[in-house]
Amino acid sequence: MSEDVSPQSSGSTASRSHDRSRRLFRQAEKTIPGGVNSPARAFRAVGGDPLFIERGEGARIYDVDGNSYLDYVGSWGPLILGHCYPEITAALEQVLKTGTSFGAPTEREVEMAELICEIVPSIEMVRLVNSGTEATMSAIRVARGFTGRDLVVKFIGCYHGHVDSLLVKAGSGVATLGMSDSGGVPASFSSTTIPLPFNSVEAVEECFARYGEKIACIIVEPVVGNMGCVPPAPGYLEALREITAKYGALLIFDEVMTGFRVSRGGAQELYGVRPDMTTFGKVIGGGLPVGAYGGRKDVMSKVAPLGPVYQAGTLSGNPLAVAAGIAALKTLKNSPDVYKQLDQRAGRLVEGVRKAAADAGVAMTINRVGSMFTFFFNGGPVTDWDSSSKSDTKRFVSFFQGMIELGCYLPCSQYEAMFLSAAHSDDDIAETIASAGKALGALAS
Ligand code: KE4
């Protein structure tokens, strides 16, 4: 066996061996690009090798070396009820006996669609897909089909999945037609995307004054999770609603992360702003691959086979994933206090860490909406990509590695949201605050 060279073996995690993870990662790198099936997991931003996870239970995950962690990633948001939630597991066991996919309509898909329409009033019709990316890709296609316009407005630092035209990094400032962040995306694909700074009403007004009649839609994370957690400024979402209506563009809320997360009805319920379309993912699959897009009936009537906008998927609405999603949504619908409890517990956790950072003399800004939050190593405020990107990522890395050593699994990037689940107990929160105190103390020393 080759000598163990990963930083984690250099004593930084003396009491925690990661040998099996490291070996598996070296093996994975031979056949999987970067050794991971999604770049976000690669630990590139935090150093060392990614941990290979063997199992999860409630609020905890266990890596292949037998180490236990309190999980604040929750599969990047889906596991709001925690790992191996009994009702979801039971629903899956039932489906396994009757067949996992038919490529034909099933009763469960009707139940799922009716649940989403019931819980999120702006959704009059909804189409199930297999990921958040498929949902956002389809939603902007429908917006273009409905309006007959080409331009799409997105916001710098927002991520809507790996849709060619949405992988765009703007020039700063005034609305310009940006070049793509990703290789392999022709300039012509991203030339119809206008990236603007988040939380600037003025930038949106200027953009619409210039391009308004050609803009099909705005797509926005109503609470941004993908530059770290950044809430909308007071009145911002209302302004987006007003401006899009004024110019006949559609307002798309990308609630893949916030849907059924920041409240039962998502960010649109929390802030009282009704979009024309909404995209979902993560929580609605209960840990299995489910995405969805939906909204106004007149808009969704453009979707084939009803209308001219084509979108399809072999496994869309498959019984296995939909059964997990229904179990998750029914649990959330029938648990009157679940969101209040999530909010209170996350509030306690954040206040404890805020105090620990102050005690350690470490500059930290914490943004939180419900049970999604981010610890920014930043004097703050953090209100957009420009401020978020000024965070001290070196300090984040040290904090991240320290928390791993202490048994807390955080997102491996300063620019991601953390998530609390309903399975995290008061003791788990107390343990996390104590661990954060130690990790922050080590930073300051
Ligand atoms: P998926 O295609 O990954 O299911 O969803 C794409 C997507 C769309 N919209 C929002 C607001 C999202 O946050 C995402 C995906 N989120 C990332 C983490 N921030 C997924 C993790 C990953 O890429 O591995």
Coordinates of C-alpha atoms and ligand atoms in Angstrom, one line a residue:
M1 CA 0.0 0.0 0.0
S2 CA 1.4 3.4 -0.9
E3 CA 2.5 5.7 1.9
D4 CA -0.4 7.7 3.3
V5 CA 0.3 11.3 2.1
S6 CA -3.0 13.1 2.6
P7 CA -2.8 16.1 4.9
Q8 CA -5.3 14.4 7.2
S9 CA -2.8 11.7 7.9
S10 CA -0.3 14.3 8.9
G11 CA -1.6 14.3 12.5
S12 CA -4.3 17.0 11.8
T13 CA -6.8 14.3 12.6
A14 CA -4.7 12.3 15.0
S15 CA -7.6 10.6 16.8
R16 CA -9.6 10.0 13.6
S17 CA -8.2 7.7 10.9
H18 CA -9.3 8.3 7.4
D19 CA -7.2 5.6 5.8
R20 CA -10.1 3.7 4.1
S21 CA -11.6 7.0 2.7
R22 CA -8.2 7.9 1.3
R23 CA -7.7 4.5 -0.3
L24 CA -11.2 4.6 -1.8
F25 CA -10.6 8.1 -3.1
R26 CA -7.4 7.0 -4.8
Q27 CA -9.3 4.1 -6.3
A28 CA -12.2 6.3 -7.3
E29 CA -9.9 8.8 -9.1
K30 CA -9.0 6.1 -11.6
T31 CA -12.5 5.8 -13.1
I32 CA -14.5 8.8 -11.9
P33 CA -13.5 12.4 -12.9
G34 CA -12.0 13.9 -9.8
G35 CA -13.0 10.8 -7.9
V36 CA -16.5 12.2 -7.3
N37 CA -19.9 12.3 -9.0
S38 CA -20.4 16.0 -8.2
P39 CA -17.6 18.5 -7.9
A40 CA -19.1 20.1 -4.7
R41 CA -18.1 16.9 -2.8
A42 CA -14.4 16.9 -3.8
F43 CA -13.0 18.8 -0.8
R44 CA -10.9 20.8 -3.3
A45 CA -11.7 24.0 -1.4
V46 CA -10.9 22.6 2.0
G47 CA -7.9 20.4 1.3
G48 CA -7.4 16.7 2.1
D49 CA -9.5 13.9 0.7
P50 CA -13.3 13.7 0.8
L51 CA -14.7 11.3 3.4
F52 CA -16.5 8.3 2.0
I53 CA -19.7 7.8 3.9
E54 CA -20.9 4.4 4.8
R55 CA -24.3 5.1 6.4
G56 CA -26.5 7.7 8.0
E57 CA -29.0 7.6 10.9
G58 CA -31.0 10.5 12.1
A59 CA -28.8 13.5 12.5
R60 CA -25.6 11.5 12.1
I61 CA -23.4 10.0 9.3
Y62 CA -20.7 7.5 9.7
D63 CA -17.6 7.3 7.4
V64 CA -16.0 4.1 6.1
D65 CA -13.4 4.4 8.8
G66 CA -16.1 4.2 11.5
N67 CA -16.0 7.9 12.4
S68 CA -19.3 9.5 13.4
Y69 CA -20.3 13.1 12.6
L70 CA -23.2 15.4 13.2
D71 CA -24.4 16.0 9.7
Y72 CA -25.0 19.7 8.6
V73 CA -25.0 19.0 4.9
G74 CA -28.0 16.6 4.8
S75 CA -27.1 15.6 1.3
W76 CA -27.0 19.4 0.4
G77 CA -30.6 19.9 1.7
P78 CA -32.9 17.0 1.0
L79 CA -32.7 15.3 4.4
I80 CA -34.8 17.8 6.4
L81 CA -36.2 14.8 8.4
G82 CA -32.8 13.2 8.9
H83 CA -31.2 10.0 7.6
C84 CA -33.3 6.8 7.3
Y85 CA -36.5 8.5 8.4
P86 CA -38.8 5.5 9.2
E87 CA -41.8 6.6 7.1
I88 CA -39.7 7.2 4.1
T89 CA -37.9 3.8 4.4
A90 CA -41.3 2.1 4.9
A91 CA -42.7 3.8 1.8
L92 CA -39.7 2.6 -0.3
E93 CA -40.0 -1.0 1.0
Q94 CA -43.6 -1.1 -0.2
V95 CA -42.7 0.1 -3.7
L96 CA -39.9 -2.5 -4.0
K97 CA -42.5 -5.2 -3.8
T98 CA -44.6 -3.8 -6.7
G99 CA -42.1 -2.4 -9.2
T100 CA -39.8 0.7 -9.3
S101 CA -40.6 2.1 -12.7
F102 CA -43.0 1.6 -15.6
G103 CA -42.6 4.6 -17.9
A104 CA -46.4 5.0 -17.6
P105 CA -48.6 7.2 -15.4
T106 CA -49.1 6.0 -11.9
E107 CA -51.5 7.1 -9.1
R108 CA -48.7 8.2 -6.9
E109 CA -47.7 10.9 -9.4
V110 CA -51.2 12.4 -9.1
E111 CA -51.0 12.3 -5.3
M112 CA -47.6 14.1 -5.4
A113 CA -48.8 16.8 -7.8
E114 CA -51.9 17.4 -5.7
L115 CA -49.7 17.6 -2.5
I116 CA -47.4 20.2 -4.1
C117 CA -50.3 22.2 -5.4
E118 CA -52.0 22.1 -2.0
I119 CA -49.0 23.1 0.0
V120 CA -47.7 25.8 -2.4
P121 CA -50.7 27.9 -3.6
S122 CA -48.9 29.6 -6.6
I123 CA -48.6 26.1 -8.1
E124 CA -51.6 25.4 -10.3
M125 CA -49.9 22.7 -12.4
V126 CA -46.6 20.9 -11.9
R127 CA -44.4 18.6 -13.9
L128 CA -42.1 16.1 -12.1
V129 CA -38.5 15.6 -13.3
N130 CA -35.4 14.0 -11.9
S131 CA -33.2 16.8 -10.6
G132 CA -33.2 20.5 -9.8
T133 CA -31.2 21.1 -12.9
E134 CA -33.9 19.6 -15.1
A135 CA -36.4 21.7 -13.3
T136 CA -34.6 25.0 -13.9
M137 CA -33.7 24.1 -17.4
S138 CA -37.3 23.3 -18.2
A139 CA -38.7 26.4 -16.4
I140 CA -36.7 28.8 -18.4
R141 CA -37.6 27.0 -21.6
V142 CA -41.2 27.3 -20.7
A143 CA -40.8 31.0 -19.8
R144 CA -39.2 31.6 -23.3
G145 CA -42.0 29.6 -24.9
F146 CA -44.7 31.5 -23.1
T147 CA -43.3 35.0 -23.6
G148 CA -41.7 34.5 -27.0
R149 CA -38.6 36.2 -25.6
D150 CA -35.0 35.0 -25.3
L151 CA -33.2 36.9 -22.5
V152 CA -33.0 35.5 -19.0
V153 CA -31.9 37.5 -15.9
K154 CA -30.1 35.6 -13.1
F155 CA -28.0 36.9 -10.2
I156 CA -24.3 36.7 -9.6
G157 CA -23.5 34.0 -7.0
C158 CA -26.8 32.2 -7.6
Y159 CA -26.6 28.6 -8.8
H160 CA -29.4 26.9 -10.7
G161 CA -27.8 23.6 -11.6
H162 CA -25.6 22.9 -14.5
V163 CA -27.8 24.3 -17.2
D164 CA -25.5 25.6 -20.0
S165 CA -27.0 29.1 -20.2
L166 CA -27.1 29.5 -16.4
L167 CA -23.5 28.6 -15.8
V168 CA -22.7 32.3 -16.3
K169 CA -20.3 34.7 -14.4
A170 CA -21.1 38.4 -15.0
G171 CA -18.9 41.3 -15.3
S172 CA -19.5 43.3 -12.2
G173 CA -21.9 46.2 -12.1
V174 CA -24.3 47.1 -14.9
A175 CA -26.3 44.3 -16.7
T176 CA -24.1 42.9 -19.4
L177 CA -24.3 39.7 -21.4
G178 CA -21.8 37.5 -19.5
M179 CA -19.3 34.8 -20.6
S180 CA -19.8 31.3 -19.2
D181 CA -18.0 30.0 -16.2
S182 CA -17.9 26.5 -17.5
G183 CA -15.8 25.1 -20.4
G184 CA -17.8 23.7 -23.2
V185 CA -20.5 26.3 -23.2
P186 CA -20.5 28.3 -26.5
A187 CA -20.7 32.1 -26.0
S188 CA -23.9 32.0 -28.0
F189 CA -25.5 29.9 -25.3
S190 CA -24.7 32.3 -22.5
S191 CA -25.1 35.5 -24.6
T192 CA -28.9 35.5 -23.7
T193 CA -28.2 35.4 -20.0
I194 CA -27.9 38.7 -18.0
P195 CA -26.2 38.3 -14.6
L196 CA -26.9 41.1 -12.1
P197 CA -25.8 41.7 -8.5
F198 CA -28.2 40.1 -6.0
N199 CA -30.1 42.5 -3.7
S200 CA -29.8 45.5 -6.0
V201 CA -33.2 46.8 -7.2
E202 CA -31.5 49.5 -9.1
A203 CA -29.5 47.0 -11.2
V204 CA -32.8 45.2 -12.1
E205 CA -34.5 48.5 -12.9
E206 CA -31.7 49.6 -15.2
C207 CA -31.6 46.2 -16.9
F208 CA -35.3 46.2 -17.6
A209 CA -35.3 49.8 -18.8
R210 CA -32.7 48.7 -21.3
Y211 CA -33.8 45.1 -22.3
G212 CA -37.3 44.8 -20.7
E213 CA -39.3 44.0 -23.8
K214 CA -36.8 41.1 -24.6
I215 CA -36.6 39.5 -21.2
A216 CA -38.5 36.2 -20.8
C217 CA -37.9 35.8 -17.1
I218 CA -35.9 36.4 -13.9
I219 CA -34.8 33.3 -12.2
V220 CA -33.7 33.8 -8.6
E221 CA -33.0 31.9 -5.4
P222 CA -35.4 33.8 -3.2
V223 CA -33.1 33.1 -0.3
V224 CA -29.7 32.4 -1.8
G225 CA -27.9 29.3 -0.6
N226 CA -25.2 29.1 -3.3
M227 CA -23.0 32.0 -2.2
G228 CA -23.5 30.9 1.3
C229 CA -26.9 31.8 2.8
V230 CA -27.9 35.3 1.8
P231 CA -31.4 36.5 2.5
P232 CA -33.3 39.0 0.3
A233 CA -33.1 42.6 1.5
P234 CA -36.4 43.9 2.7
G235 CA -38.7 44.6 -0.3
Y236 CA -36.3 43.1 -2.8
L237 CA -38.5 40.1 -3.8
E238 CA -41.5 42.4 -4.0
A239 CA -39.5 44.7 -6.3
L240 CA -38.7 41.7 -8.6
R241 CA -42.4 40.8 -8.7
E242 CA -43.4 44.4 -9.6
I243 CA -40.7 44.9 -12.3
T244 CA -41.3 41.5 -14.0
A245 CA -45.1 42.2 -14.0
K246 CA -44.6 45.7 -15.4
Y247 CA -42.6 44.4 -18.4
G248 CA -44.5 41.1 -19.0
A249 CA -41.6 38.9 -17.9
L250 CA -42.1 35.9 -15.7
L251 CA -40.7 35.6 -12.2
I252 CA -39.3 32.2 -11.5
F253 CA -38.4 31.3 -7.9
D254 CA -35.8 28.6 -7.8
E255 CA -36.8 26.9 -4.6
V256 CA -34.8 23.8 -5.2
M257 CA -33.1 24.6 -1.9
T258 CA -35.7 26.7 -0.1
G259 CA -38.8 24.8 -1.1
F260 CA -40.3 23.0 1.9
R261 CA -37.1 24.1 3.8
V262 CA -37.4 27.7 5.0
S263 CA -41.1 27.1 5.6
R264 CA -43.8 24.6 4.6
G265 CA -44.7 26.7 1.5
G266 CA -41.1 27.8 0.9
A267 CA -39.7 31.3 0.6
Q268 CA -42.7 32.5 -1.3
E269 CA -44.9 31.7 1.7
L270 CA -42.3 33.2 4.1
Y271 CA -42.0 36.5 2.2
G272 CA -45.5 36.6 0.8
V273 CA -44.4 37.0 -2.9
R274 CA -46.2 34.9 -5.5
P275 CA -43.9 33.9 -8.5
D276 CA -45.2 32.9 -11.9
M277 CA -43.2 29.6 -11.7
T278 CA -41.3 27.7 -9.1
T279 CA -38.7 25.0 -9.3
F280 CA -38.2 22.3 -6.7
G281 CA -35.8 19.6 -5.8
K282 CA -34.0 18.2 -2.8
V283 CA -36.6 18.0 0.0
I284 CA -39.4 16.9 -2.4
G285 CA -37.6 13.7 -3.2
G286 CA -37.1 12.6 0.5
G287 CA -33.5 11.7 -0.4
L288 CA -34.2 10.3 -3.9
P289 CA -33.9 12.0 -7.2
V290 CA -36.9 14.2 -7.7
G291 CA -37.2 17.7 -9.2
A292 CA -40.3 19.6 -10.2
Y293 CA -41.3 22.8 -12.0
G294 CA -44.7 24.4 -11.9
G295 CA -46.8 27.5 -11.6
R296 CA -49.6 29.4 -13.3
K297 CA -51.9 27.1 -15.3
D298 CA -51.7 29.4 -18.4
V299 CA -47.9 29.2 -18.3
M300 CA -47.7 25.4 -17.7
S301 CA -50.2 24.8 -20.5
K302 CA -47.4 25.5 -22.8
V303 CA -45.7 22.2 -21.8
A304 CA -45.9 19.2 -24.2
P305 CA -48.1 17.3 -24.9
L306 CA -50.5 20.2 -24.1
G307 CA -48.4 22.9 -25.7
P308 CA -45.3 23.5 -27.9
V309 CA -42.6 23.4 -25.2
Y310 CA -41.0 20.0 -25.1
Q311 CA -39.6 18.4 -22.0
A312 CA -39.4 14.7 -21.2
G313 CA -37.7 12.1 -18.9
T314 CA -37.6 8.3 -18.7
L315 CA -37.7 8.2 -15.0
S316 CA -39.8 11.3 -14.3
G317 CA -42.4 10.5 -11.6
N318 CA -41.0 7.0 -11.0
P319 CA -42.8 5.1 -8.2
L320 CA -39.7 4.7 -6.0
A321 CA -38.7 8.4 -5.9
V322 CA -42.2 9.7 -5.7
A323 CA -43.1 7.3 -2.8
A324 CA -40.2 8.8 -0.9
G325 CA -41.2 12.3 -1.8
I326 CA -44.8 11.8 -0.8
A327 CA -43.7 10.3 2.6
A328 CA -41.5 13.4 3.2
L329 CA -44.1 16.0 2.1
K330 CA -46.9 14.3 4.0
T331 CA -44.8 14.2 7.2
L332 CA -44.0 17.9 6.8
K333 CA -47.6 18.7 6.0
N334 CA -48.9 16.8 9.1
S335 CA -46.3 18.1 11.6
P336 CA -47.7 21.4 12.7
D337 CA -44.7 22.5 14.7
V338 CA -41.8 21.1 12.6
Y339 CA -40.8 24.4 11.1
K340 CA -41.1 26.3 14.3
Q341 CA -38.9 23.7 16.0
L342 CA -36.4 23.8 13.2
D343 CA -36.3 27.6 13.4
Q344 CA -35.9 27.7 17.1
R345 CA -33.2 25.0 17.2
A346 CA -31.3 26.6 14.3
G347 CA -31.6 29.9 16.1
R348 CA -30.1 28.5 19.3
L349 CA -27.2 26.9 17.3
V350 CA -26.4 30.1 15.4
E351 CA -26.5 32.2 18.6
G352 CA -24.2 29.8 20.4
V353 CA -21.7 29.9 17.5
R354 CA -21.9 33.6 17.2
K355 CA -21.1 34.0 20.9
A356 CA -18.2 31.5 20.5
A357 CA -16.8 33.5 17.6
A358 CA -17.0 36.7 19.6
D359 CA -15.4 35.0 22.7
A360 CA -12.6 33.8 20.4
G361 CA -12.2 37.2 18.8
V362 CA -12.9 35.7 15.3
A363 CA -14.7 38.0 12.8
M364 CA -17.8 36.0 11.8
T365 CA -21.1 37.0 10.1
I366 CA -23.9 34.4 10.3
N367 CA -26.8 34.6 7.9
R368 CA -29.8 32.3 8.6
V369 CA -33.3 31.7 7.3
G370 CA -35.1 29.0 9.2
S371 CA -32.9 25.9 9.2
M372 CA -30.5 27.0 6.5
F373 CA -27.5 29.1 7.5
T374 CA -23.9 30.0 6.8
F375 CA -21.0 30.9 9.1
F376 CA -19.1 33.5 7.0
F377 CA -15.5 34.3 8.1
N378 CA -16.2 37.9 7.2
G379 CA -16.7 41.1 9.2
G380 CA -20.0 41.5 7.3
P381 CA -22.6 42.3 6.3
V382 CA -22.9 39.6 3.6
T383 CA -25.6 40.7 1.2
D384 CA -24.4 39.6 -2.2
W385 CA -21.5 37.8 -4.1
D386 CA -19.3 40.9 -3.8
S387 CA -19.4 40.8 0.0
S388 CA -19.5 37.0 0.3
S389 CA -16.5 36.5 -1.9
K390 CA -14.4 38.7 0.5
S391 CA -14.7 36.0 3.2
D392 CA -11.5 34.7 4.8
T393 CA -11.6 31.2 3.1
K394 CA -8.3 30.2 4.8
R395 CA -10.0 30.6 8.2
F396 CA -13.0 28.7 6.9
V397 CA -10.7 25.8 5.9
S398 CA -9.1 25.7 9.3
F399 CA -12.6 25.8 11.0
F400 CA -13.9 23.1 8.6
Q401 CA -11.0 20.8 9.3
G402 CA -11.2 21.4 13.0
M403 CA -14.9 20.6 13.1
I404 CA -14.3 17.4 11.1
E405 CA -11.8 16.4 13.8
L406 CA -14.4 17.2 16.4
G407 CA -17.2 15.2 14.7
C408 CA -19.2 17.9 12.9
Y409 CA -19.6 17.5 9.1
L410 CA -20.0 20.9 7.4
P411 CA -20.4 21.7 3.7
C412 CA -16.9 21.7 2.2
S413 CA -17.1 25.3 1.0
Q414 CA -17.5 28.7 2.4
Y415 CA -20.1 29.3 -0.4
E416 CA -22.6 26.7 0.6
A417 CA -25.5 26.7 3.1
M418 CA -25.6 24.4 6.2
F419 CA -28.8 22.6 7.1
L420 CA -30.3 21.5 10.4
S421 CA -32.7 18.5 10.3
A422 CA -35.6 17.7 12.5
A423 CA -33.5 14.8 13.8
H424 CA -30.9 17.2 15.4
S425 CA -31.5 17.2 19.2
D426 CA -30.9 19.8 21.8
D427 CA -27.9 17.8 22.9
D428 CA -26.6 17.6 19.3
I429 CA -26.8 21.4 19.1
A430 CA -25.0 21.8 22.5
E431 CA -22.3 19.5 21.3
T432 CA -21.9 21.4 18.0
I433 CA -21.6 24.8 19.8
A434 CA -19.0 23.3 22.1
S435 CA -17.0 21.9 19.2
A436 CA -17.3 25.3 17.3
G437 CA -15.9 27.0 20.4
K438 CA -12.9 24.7 20.4
A439 CA -12.3 25.0 16.6
L440 CA -12.7 28.8 16.8
G441 CA -10.4 29.0 19.8
A442 CA -7.8 27.1 17.9
L443 CA -8.2 29.6 15.0
A444 CA -7.6 32.5 17.3
S445 CA -4.6 31.0 19.1
Ligands
KE4_1 P1 -29.6 19.4 -8.8 O1 -29.5 19.3 -10.3 O2 -28.2 19.3 -8.1 O3 -30.6 18.5 -8.1 O4 -30.1 20.9 -8.4 C1 -29.5 22.0 -9.0 C2 -29.8 23.2 -8.1 C3 -30.7 24.1 -8.5 N1 -31.1 25.2 -7.8 C4 -30.5 25.4 -6.6 C5 -30.9 26.6 -5.8 C6 -29.6 24.5 -6.1 O5 -29.0 24.7 -4.9 C7 -29.2 23.4 -6.8 C8 -28.1 22.4 -6.4 N2 -27.5 22.7 -5.2 C9 -26.1 22.2 -5.0 C10 -25.5 22.6 -3.7 N3 -25.7 24.0 -3.4 C11 -26.1 20.7 -5.2 C12 -24.8 20.0 -4.7 C13 -24.0 19.6 -5.8 O6 -23.9 20.3 -6.9 O7 -23.4 18.5 -5.7

